[in-house]
PDB file of C-alpha atoms and ligand atoms in Angstrom:
ATOM      1  CA  MET I 245      65.238 166.918  69.852  1.00 48.00           C
ATOM      2  CA  ASN I 246      62.542 168.729  71.748  1.00 51.00           C
ATOM      3  CA  ALA I 247      62.375 172.492  72.346  1.00 55.00           C
ATOM      4  CA  THR I 248      64.782 172.254  75.282  1.00 54.00           C
ATOM      5  CA  GLY I 249      67.387 170.489  73.192  1.00 54.00           C
ATOM      6  CA  THR I 250      66.874 167.049  74.732  1.00 52.00           C
ATOM      7  CA  PRO I 251      67.368 164.189  72.256  1.00 49.00           C
ATOM      8  CA  GLU I 252      64.086 162.455  71.442  1.00 49.00           C
ATOM      9  CA  PRO I 253      63.445 158.919  70.190  1.00 50.00           C
ATOM     10  CA  GLU I 254      62.987 158.719  66.443  1.00 55.00           C
ATOM     11  CA  ASP I 255      59.237 158.099  66.634  1.00 60.00           C
ATOM     12  CA  SER I 256      58.483 161.448  68.226  1.00 86.00           C
ATOM     13  CA  TYR I 257      59.230 163.774  65.321  1.00 96.00           C
ATOM     14  CA  ASP I 258      57.119 166.826  66.060  1.00 98.00           C
ATOM     15  CA  ALA I 259      57.533 170.529  65.387  1.00 98.00           C
ATOM     16  CA  GLY I 260      54.675 171.272  67.802  1.00 98.00           C
ATOM     17  CA  PRO I 261      56.878 172.142  70.817  1.00 98.00           C
ATOM     18  CA  PHE I 262      58.745 174.710  68.691  1.00 98.00           C
ATOM     19  CA  VAL I 263      55.624 176.586  67.523  1.00 98.00           C
ATOM     20  CA  PRO I 264      54.939 179.521  69.869  1.00 98.00           C
ATOM     21  CA  ALA I 265      51.263 179.781  70.837  1.00 96.00           C
ATOM     22  CA  GLY I 266      49.415 182.891  69.668  1.00 95.00           C
ATOM     23  CA  ALA I 267      52.423 184.127  67.684  1.00 97.00           C
ATOM     24  CA  ASP I 268      52.263 186.518  64.756  1.00 97.00           C
ATOM     25  CA  LEU I 269      53.898 185.647  61.456  1.00 98.00           C
ATOM     26  CA  ALA I 270      57.230 187.322  62.230  1.00 98.00           C
ATOM     27  CA  THR I 271      57.507 185.435  65.524  1.00 98.00           C
ATOM     28  CA  LEU I 272      56.586 182.155  63.844  1.00 98.00           C
ATOM     29  CA  ARG I 273      59.237 182.706  61.189  1.00 98.00           C
ATOM     30  CA  GLU I 274      61.862 183.432  63.837  1.00 98.00           C
ATOM     31  CA  ALA I 275      60.919 180.339  65.849  1.00 98.00           C
ATOM     32  CA  ALA I 276      60.901 178.135  62.741  1.00 98.00           C
ATOM     33  CA  ALA I 277      64.542 179.047  62.142  1.00 98.00           C
ATOM     34  CA  GLY I 278      65.376 177.024  65.259  1.00 98.00           C
ATOM     35  CA  CYS I 279      63.051 174.079  64.613  1.00 98.00           C
ATOM     36  CA  ARG I 280      64.584 170.733  65.523  1.00 97.00           C
ATOM     37  CA  GLY I 281      61.302 168.812  65.373  1.00 98.00           C
ATOM     38  CA  CYS I 282      62.715 166.210  62.993  1.00 97.00           C
ATOM     39  CA  PRO I 283      66.191 165.405  61.678  1.00 97.00           C
ATOM     40  CA  LEU I 284      65.763 167.187  58.325  1.00 98.00           C
ATOM     41  CA  HIS I 285      67.306 170.408  59.644  1.00 97.00           C
ATOM     42  CA  ARG I 286      70.651 168.688  60.158  1.00 96.00           C
ATOM     43  CA  ASN I 287      72.252 168.997  56.746  1.00 93.00           C
ATOM     44  CA  THR I 288      70.447 172.028  55.415  1.00 98.00           C
ATOM     45  CA  THR I 289      71.502 175.665  55.149  1.00 98.00           C
ATOM     46  CA  GLN I 290      68.406 177.019  56.877  1.00 98.00           C
ATOM     47  CA  THR I 291      64.678 176.735  57.476  1.00 98.00           C
ATOM     48  CA  VAL I 292      62.708 177.980  54.481  1.00 98.00           C
ATOM     49  CA  PHE I 293      59.545 179.368  56.004  1.00 98.00           C
ATOM     50  CA  SER I 294      57.441 181.363  53.540  1.00 98.00           C
ATOM     51  CA  SER I 295      57.163 184.453  51.387  1.00 98.00           C
ATOM     52  CA  GLY I 296      54.404 186.737  50.239  1.00 98.00           C
ATOM     53  CA  ASP I 297      51.416 188.626  51.407  1.00 94.00           C
ATOM     54  CA  ALA I 298      50.182 188.011  54.961  1.00 97.00           C
ATOM     55  CA  ASP I 299      46.744 189.307  53.877  1.00 97.00           C
ATOM     56  CA  ALA I 300      46.591 187.018  50.854  1.00 98.00           C
ATOM     57  CA  ARG I 301      43.309 185.479  49.756  1.00 98.00           C
ATOM     58  CA  VAL I 302      45.257 182.570  48.247  1.00 98.00           C
ATOM     59  CA  VAL I 303      47.840 180.405  49.985  1.00 98.00           C
ATOM     60  CA  LEU I 304      50.047 178.222  47.793  1.00 98.00           C
ATOM     61  CA  VAL I 305      51.455 175.126  49.491  1.00 98.00           C
ATOM     62  CA  GLY I 306      54.390 173.340  47.868  1.00 98.00           C
ATOM     63  CA  GLU I 307      56.227 170.226  48.979  1.00 98.00           C
ATOM     64  CA  GLN I 308      59.551 171.323  50.438  1.00 98.00           C
ATOM     65  CA  PRO I 309      62.315 173.768  49.519  1.00 98.00           C
ATOM     66  CA  GLY I 310      64.694 172.695  46.775  1.00 97.00           C
ATOM     67  CA  ASP I 311      68.410 173.312  46.468  1.00 97.00           C
ATOM     68  CA  GLN I 312      68.117 176.982  45.481  1.00 97.00           C
ATOM     69  CA  GLU I 313      65.416 177.672  48.054  1.00 98.00           C
ATOM     70  CA  ASP I 314      67.608 176.138  50.765  1.00 98.00           C
ATOM     71  CA  ARG I 315      70.464 178.457  49.807  1.00 98.00           C
ATOM     72  CA  LYS I 316      68.327 181.585  49.501  1.00 98.00           C
ATOM     73  CA  GLY I 317      65.918 180.947  52.363  1.00 98.00           C
ATOM     74  CA  LEU I 318      62.801 181.585  50.269  1.00 98.00           C
ATOM     75  CA  PRO I 319      60.272 179.209  48.699  1.00 98.00           C
ATOM     76  CA  PHE I 320      59.878 178.743  44.935  1.00 98.00           C
ATOM     77  CA  VAL I 321      62.807 180.863  43.783  1.00 98.00           C
ATOM     78  CA  GLY I 322      64.138 178.215  41.359  1.00 96.00           C
ATOM     79  CA  PRO I 323      62.901 176.876  37.995  1.00 96.00           C
ATOM     80  CA  ALA I 324      59.673 175.389  39.412  1.00 97.00           C
ATOM     81  CA  GLY I 325      58.888 178.768  40.942  1.00 98.00           C
ATOM     82  CA  ARG I 326      59.201 180.471  37.567  1.00 98.00           C
ATOM     83  CA  VAL I 327      56.729 177.995  36.051  1.00 98.00           C
ATOM     84  CA  LEU I 328      54.388 178.565  38.978  1.00 98.00           C
ATOM     85  CA  MET I 329      54.450 182.375  38.741  1.00 98.00           C
ATOM     86  CA  GLN I 330      53.745 182.310  35.015  1.00 98.00           C
ATOM     87  CA  ALA I 331      50.909 179.808  35.425  1.00 98.00           C
ATOM     88  CA  LEU I 332      49.319 181.840  38.230  1.00 98.00           C
ATOM     89  CA  ASP I 333      49.437 184.959  36.133  1.00 98.00           C
ATOM     90  CA  GLU I 334      47.828 183.181  33.203  1.00 98.00           C
ATOM     91  CA  ALA I 335      45.130 181.734  35.440  1.00 98.00           C
ATOM     92  CA  GLY I 336      44.216 185.215  36.668  1.00 98.00           C
ATOM     93  CA  ILE I 337      45.839 185.074  40.101  1.00 98.00           C
ATOM     94  CA  ASP I 338      48.300 187.866  40.813  1.00 98.00           C
ATOM     95  CA  PRO I 339      51.414 186.083  42.177  1.00 97.00           C
ATOM     96  CA  THR I 340      52.288 189.147  44.279  1.00 96.00           C
ATOM     97  CA  GLU I 341      48.985 188.767  46.108  1.00 96.00           C
ATOM     98  CA  THR I 342      49.615 185.198  47.259  1.00 98.00           C
ATOM     99  CA  TYR I 343      51.258 183.708  50.327  1.00 98.00           C
ATOM    100  CA  VAL I 344      53.714 180.948  49.426  1.00 98.00           C
ATOM    101  CA  THR I 345      54.816 178.180  51.759  1.00 98.00           C
ATOM    102  CA  ASN I 346      55.706 174.491  51.844  1.00 98.00           C
ATOM    103  CA  ALA I 347      54.390 171.438  53.669  1.00 98.00           C
ATOM    104  CA  VAL I 348      57.933 170.734  54.908  1.00 98.00           C
ATOM    105  CA  LYS I 349      60.256 173.582  55.837  1.00 98.00           C
ATOM    106  CA  HIS I 350      63.657 171.935  55.305  1.00 98.00           C
ATOM    107  CA  PHE I 351      65.250 170.580  52.135  1.00 98.00           C
ATOM    108  CA  LYS I 352      65.395 166.772  52.134  1.00 98.00           C
ATOM    109  CA  PHE I 353      68.047 165.445  49.800  1.00 98.00           C
ATOM    110  CA  GLU I 354      70.588 162.723  49.220  1.00 97.00           C
ATOM    111  CA  TYR I 355      73.885 162.385  47.425  1.00 96.00           C
ATOM    112  CA  VAL I 356      74.082 159.763  44.696  1.00 95.00           C
ATOM    113  CA  PRO I 357      77.556 158.715  43.561  1.00 94.00           C
ATOM    114  CA  GLU I 358      76.952 159.311  39.850  1.00 93.00           C
ATOM    115  CA  ARG I 359      75.737 162.878  40.477  1.00 94.00           C
ATOM    116  CA  GLY I 360      78.838 164.015  42.357  1.00 94.00           C
ATOM    117  CA  LYS I 361      78.304 166.882  44.812  1.00 94.00           C
ATOM    118  CA  ARG I 362      74.769 167.686  43.655  1.00 95.00           C
ATOM    119  CA  ARG I 363      72.118 167.451  46.342  1.00 97.00           C
ATOM    120  CA  ILE I 364      69.316 165.332  44.907  1.00 96.00           C
ATOM    121  CA  HIS I 365      65.764 165.994  46.083  1.00 96.00           C
ATOM    122  CA  LYS I 366      64.145 163.250  48.180  1.00 98.00           C
ATOM    123  CA  THR I 367      60.410 163.230  48.798  1.00 98.00           C
ATOM    124  CA  PRO I 368      59.553 163.759  52.478  1.00 98.00           C
ATOM    125  CA  ASN I 369      57.780 160.821  54.109  1.00 97.00           C
ATOM    126  CA  LEU I 370      54.518 160.891  56.061  1.00 97.00           C
ATOM    127  CA  ARG I 371      56.301 161.140  59.412  1.00 97.00           C
ATOM    128  CA  GLU I 372      58.213 164.207  58.280  1.00 98.00           C
ATOM    129  CA  LEU I 373      55.040 165.684  56.822  1.00 98.00           C
ATOM    130  CA  SER I 374      53.095 165.239  59.996  1.00 97.00           C
ATOM    131  CA  ALA I 375      56.016 166.488  62.127  1.00 98.00           C
ATOM    132  CA  CYS I 376      56.090 169.733  60.145  1.00 98.00           C
ATOM    133  CA  LYS I 377      52.305 170.189  59.997  1.00 98.00           C
ATOM    134  CA  PRO I 378      52.062 172.412  63.127  1.00 98.00           C
ATOM    135  CA  TRP I 379      53.896 175.162  61.188  1.00 98.00           C
ATOM    136  CA  LEU I 380      51.490 174.949  58.275  1.00 98.00           C
ATOM    137  CA  THR I 381      48.495 174.916  60.603  1.00 97.00           C
ATOM    138  CA  ALA I 382      49.784 178.008  62.426  1.00 98.00           C
ATOM    139  CA  GLU I 383      50.366 179.836  59.124  1.00 98.00           C
ATOM    140  CA  LEU I 384      46.925 178.980  57.758  1.00 97.00           C
ATOM    141  CA  ARG I 385      45.264 180.122  60.988  1.00 96.00           C
ATOM    142  CA  LEU I 386      46.983 183.478  60.731  1.00 97.00           C
ATOM    143  CA  ILE I 387      46.543 184.087  57.008  1.00 97.00           C
ATOM    144  CA  ASP I 388      42.998 182.677  56.954  1.00 96.00           C
ATOM    145  CA  PRO I 389      42.879 182.485  53.133  1.00 97.00           C
ATOM    146  CA  GLU I 390      39.804 182.022  50.961  1.00 97.00           C
ATOM    147  CA  VAL I 391      41.510 179.344  48.880  1.00 98.00           C
ATOM    148  CA  ILE I 392      44.448 177.042  49.551  1.00 98.00           C
ATOM    149  CA  VAL I 393      46.231 175.590  46.515  1.00 98.00           C
ATOM    150  CA  ALA I 394      47.985 172.263  47.084  1.00 98.00           C
ATOM    151  CA  LEU I 395      50.871 171.976  44.629  1.00 99.00           C
ATOM    152  CA  GLY I 396      51.451 168.267  44.093  1.00 98.00           C
ATOM    153  CA  ALA I 397      50.842 165.037  45.946  1.00 98.00           C
ATOM    154  CA  THR I 398      52.875 165.845  49.057  1.00 98.00           C
ATOM    155  CA  ALA I 399      51.108 169.153  49.697  1.00 98.00           C
ATOM    156  CA  GLY I 400      47.783 167.407  49.035  1.00 98.00           C
ATOM    157  CA  LYS I 401      48.580 164.720  51.617  1.00 98.00           C
ATOM    158  CA  ALA I 402      49.632 167.359  54.150  1.00 98.00           C
ATOM    159  CA  LEU I 403      46.313 169.183  53.748  1.00 97.00           C
ATOM    160  CA  LEU I 404      43.858 166.413  52.938  1.00 97.00           C
ATOM    161  CA  GLY I 405      45.392 163.276  54.450  1.00 96.00           C
ATOM    162  CA  PRO I 406      47.484 160.314  53.271  1.00 97.00           C
ATOM    163  CA  SER I 407      44.815 158.909  50.936  1.00 97.00           C
ATOM    164  CA  PHE I 408      44.940 162.045  48.749  1.00 98.00           C
ATOM    165  CA  ARG I 409      45.666 161.259  45.069  1.00 98.00           C
ATOM    166  CA  VAL I 410      46.568 164.191  42.859  1.00 98.00           C
ATOM    167  CA  THR I 411      45.655 162.402  39.621  1.00 98.00           C
ATOM    168  CA  LYS I 412      42.097 161.809  40.876  1.00 98.00           C
ATOM    169  CA  GLN I 413      41.473 164.957  42.886  1.00 98.00           C
ATOM    170  CA  ARG I 414      43.166 167.763  40.994  1.00 98.00           C
ATOM    171  CA  GLY I 415      41.281 170.679  39.484  1.00 98.00           C
ATOM    172  CA  ALA I 416      38.225 170.528  41.757  1.00 98.00           C
ATOM    173  CA  LEU I 417      37.086 172.502  44.768  1.00 97.00           C
ATOM    174  CA  LEU I 418      37.747 170.246  47.749  1.00 97.00           C
ATOM    175  CA  THR I 419      37.163 170.850  51.417  1.00 95.00           C
ATOM    176  CA  CYS I 420      39.094 170.000  54.531  1.00 91.00           C
ATOM    177  CA  PRO I 421      38.452 170.779  58.194  1.00 88.00           C
ATOM    178  CA  SER I 422      39.178 174.312  59.311  1.00 92.00           C
ATOM    179  CA  PHE I 423      42.644 174.980  60.682  1.00 89.00           C
ATOM    180  CA  ASP I 424      41.376 177.303  63.377  1.00 85.00           C
ATOM    181  CA  GLY I 425      39.621 174.515  65.269  1.00 83.00           C
ATOM    182  CA  ASP I 426      36.141 175.741  64.269  1.00 85.00           C
ATOM    183  CA  GLU I 427      34.220 172.544  63.498  1.00 84.00           C
ATOM    184  CA  GLU I 428      31.527 174.406  61.567  1.00 85.00           C
ATOM    185  CA  ARG I 429      33.979 175.829  59.084  1.00 87.00           C
ATOM    186  CA  GLU I 430      35.783 174.126  56.221  1.00 90.00           C
ATOM    187  CA  GLU I 431      38.741 175.215  54.169  1.00 88.00           C
ATOM    188  CA  CYS I 432      38.476 175.468  50.426  1.00 97.00           C
ATOM    189  CA  VAL I 433      41.321 173.591  48.729  1.00 98.00           C
ATOM    190  CA  VAL I 434      42.218 173.215  45.052  1.00 98.00           C
ATOM    191  CA  ALA I 435      44.879 170.631  44.248  1.00 98.00           C
ATOM    192  CA  THR I 436      47.039 170.541  41.172  1.00 98.00           C
ATOM    193  CA  ILE I 437      50.287 169.031  39.978  1.00 98.00           C
ATOM    194  CA  HIS I 438      53.596 170.266  41.298  1.00 98.00           C
ATOM    195  CA  PRO I 439      55.018 172.849  38.867  1.00 98.00           C
ATOM    196  CA  SER I 440      58.253 170.839  38.587  1.00 98.00           C
ATOM    197  CA  ALA I 441      56.190 168.151  36.791  1.00 98.00           C
ATOM    198  CA  VAL I 442      55.970 170.590  33.876  1.00 98.00           C
ATOM    199  CA  LEU I 443      59.769 170.758  33.704  1.00 98.00           C
ATOM    200  CA  ARG I 444      60.100 166.963  33.726  1.00 97.00           C
ATOM    201  CA  ALA I 445      57.314 166.276  31.196  1.00 98.00           C
ATOM    202  CA  ASP I 446      57.899 165.185  27.595  1.00 98.00           C
ATOM    203  CA  ASP I 447      54.929 167.267  26.547  1.00 98.00           C
ATOM    204  CA  ARG I 448      55.604 170.364  28.601  1.00 98.00           C
ATOM    205  CA  GLU I 449      52.960 172.474  26.913  1.00 98.00           C
ATOM    206  CA  ALA I 450      50.111 170.030  27.647  1.00 98.00           C
ATOM    207  CA  VAL I 451      51.188 169.552  31.254  1.00 98.00           C
ATOM    208  CA  TYR I 452      51.558 173.310  31.723  1.00 98.00           C
ATOM    209  CA  ARG I 453      48.052 173.850  30.278  1.00 98.00           C
ATOM    210  CA  GLY I 454      46.708 171.391  32.858  1.00 98.00           C
ATOM    211  CA  LEU I 455      48.363 173.348  35.649  1.00 99.00           C
ATOM    212  CA  VAL I 456      46.866 176.634  34.414  1.00 99.00           C
ATOM    213  CA  SER I 457      43.443 175.055  34.070  1.00 98.00           C
ATOM    214  CA  ASP I 458      43.537 173.775  37.688  1.00 98.00           C
ATOM    215  CA  LEU I 459      44.680 177.186  38.919  1.00 98.00           C
ATOM    216  CA  ARG I 460      41.732 178.785  37.109  1.00 98.00           C
ATOM    217  CA  VAL I 461      39.460 176.775  39.412  1.00 98.00           C
ATOM    218  CA  ALA I 462      41.155 178.494  42.357  1.00 98.00           C
ATOM    219  CA  ALA I 463      40.829 181.886  40.640  1.00 98.00           C
ATOM    220  CA  GLN I 464      37.114 181.316  40.070  1.00 97.00           C
ATOM    221  CA  ALA I 465      36.599 180.371  43.714  1.00 96.00           C
ATOM    222  CA  LEU I 466      37.744 183.876  44.620  1.00 94.00           C
ATOM    223  CA  SER I 467      35.247 185.728  42.509  1.00 76.00           C
TER     224      SER I 467
HETATM  225  N1  URA H   9      59.405 172.947  45.186  1.00 75.20           N
HETATM  226  C1  URA H   9      58.590 173.119  46.250  1.00 75.20           C
HETATM  227  O1  URA H   9      57.677 172.329  46.475  1.00 75.20           O
HETATM  228  N2  URA H   9      58.772 174.166  47.019  1.00 75.20           N
HETATM  229  C2  URA H   9      59.717 175.056  46.801  1.00 75.20           C
HETATM  230  O2  URA H   9      59.824 175.998  47.573  1.00 75.20           O
HETATM  231  C3  URA H   9      60.555 174.859  45.680  1.00 75.20           C
HETATM  232  C4  URA H   9      60.386 173.801  44.889  1.00 75.20           C
END
């Protein structure tokens, strides 16, 4: 659907028409609640836009809201969020001084027969990522952070393009073109694993240590 509610062919997924030009954060958030730029909104509770400090020096970009985030309307309020907050703290980044968002603003999930009524996370595809990108671009323009942290492969692809590989590019200061259209400027990005990888790992401690070590690179870029 486009902004006037007209059905669109499947290949034109795009949040762009829903993003108000020159809007402040509150207006963006309000507009995002009505986004119909791709079909992911259909079975969700709500748009999960962002949380945190609009003056933050660090923006954290996750993949998409999970089950709990979809219910509560806020990013990273479930188990992965708890891992993330602890790791940030340990890396020397005050979690209360960050702005937290996702590459995709609706929860993508499926039902699998053996899991009953549980909504099982499904990774968003490149079309959904690129459809949702105008929201992320608008947020980054407004917040204008010193460092952007990409949490996992999907966030990395949203920021750095489809060839991004988290295993190869994590833990280093990377650059990407500025989001405010200024060709001279570049954004400073640090990529790391998604915090949910810690929860799934056999060796949780080692994987957690890797996350903290990558986040320290972001902390150092601030000083
Ligand atoms: N995982 C994400 O990538 N984002 C959230 O908000 C929650 C879990």
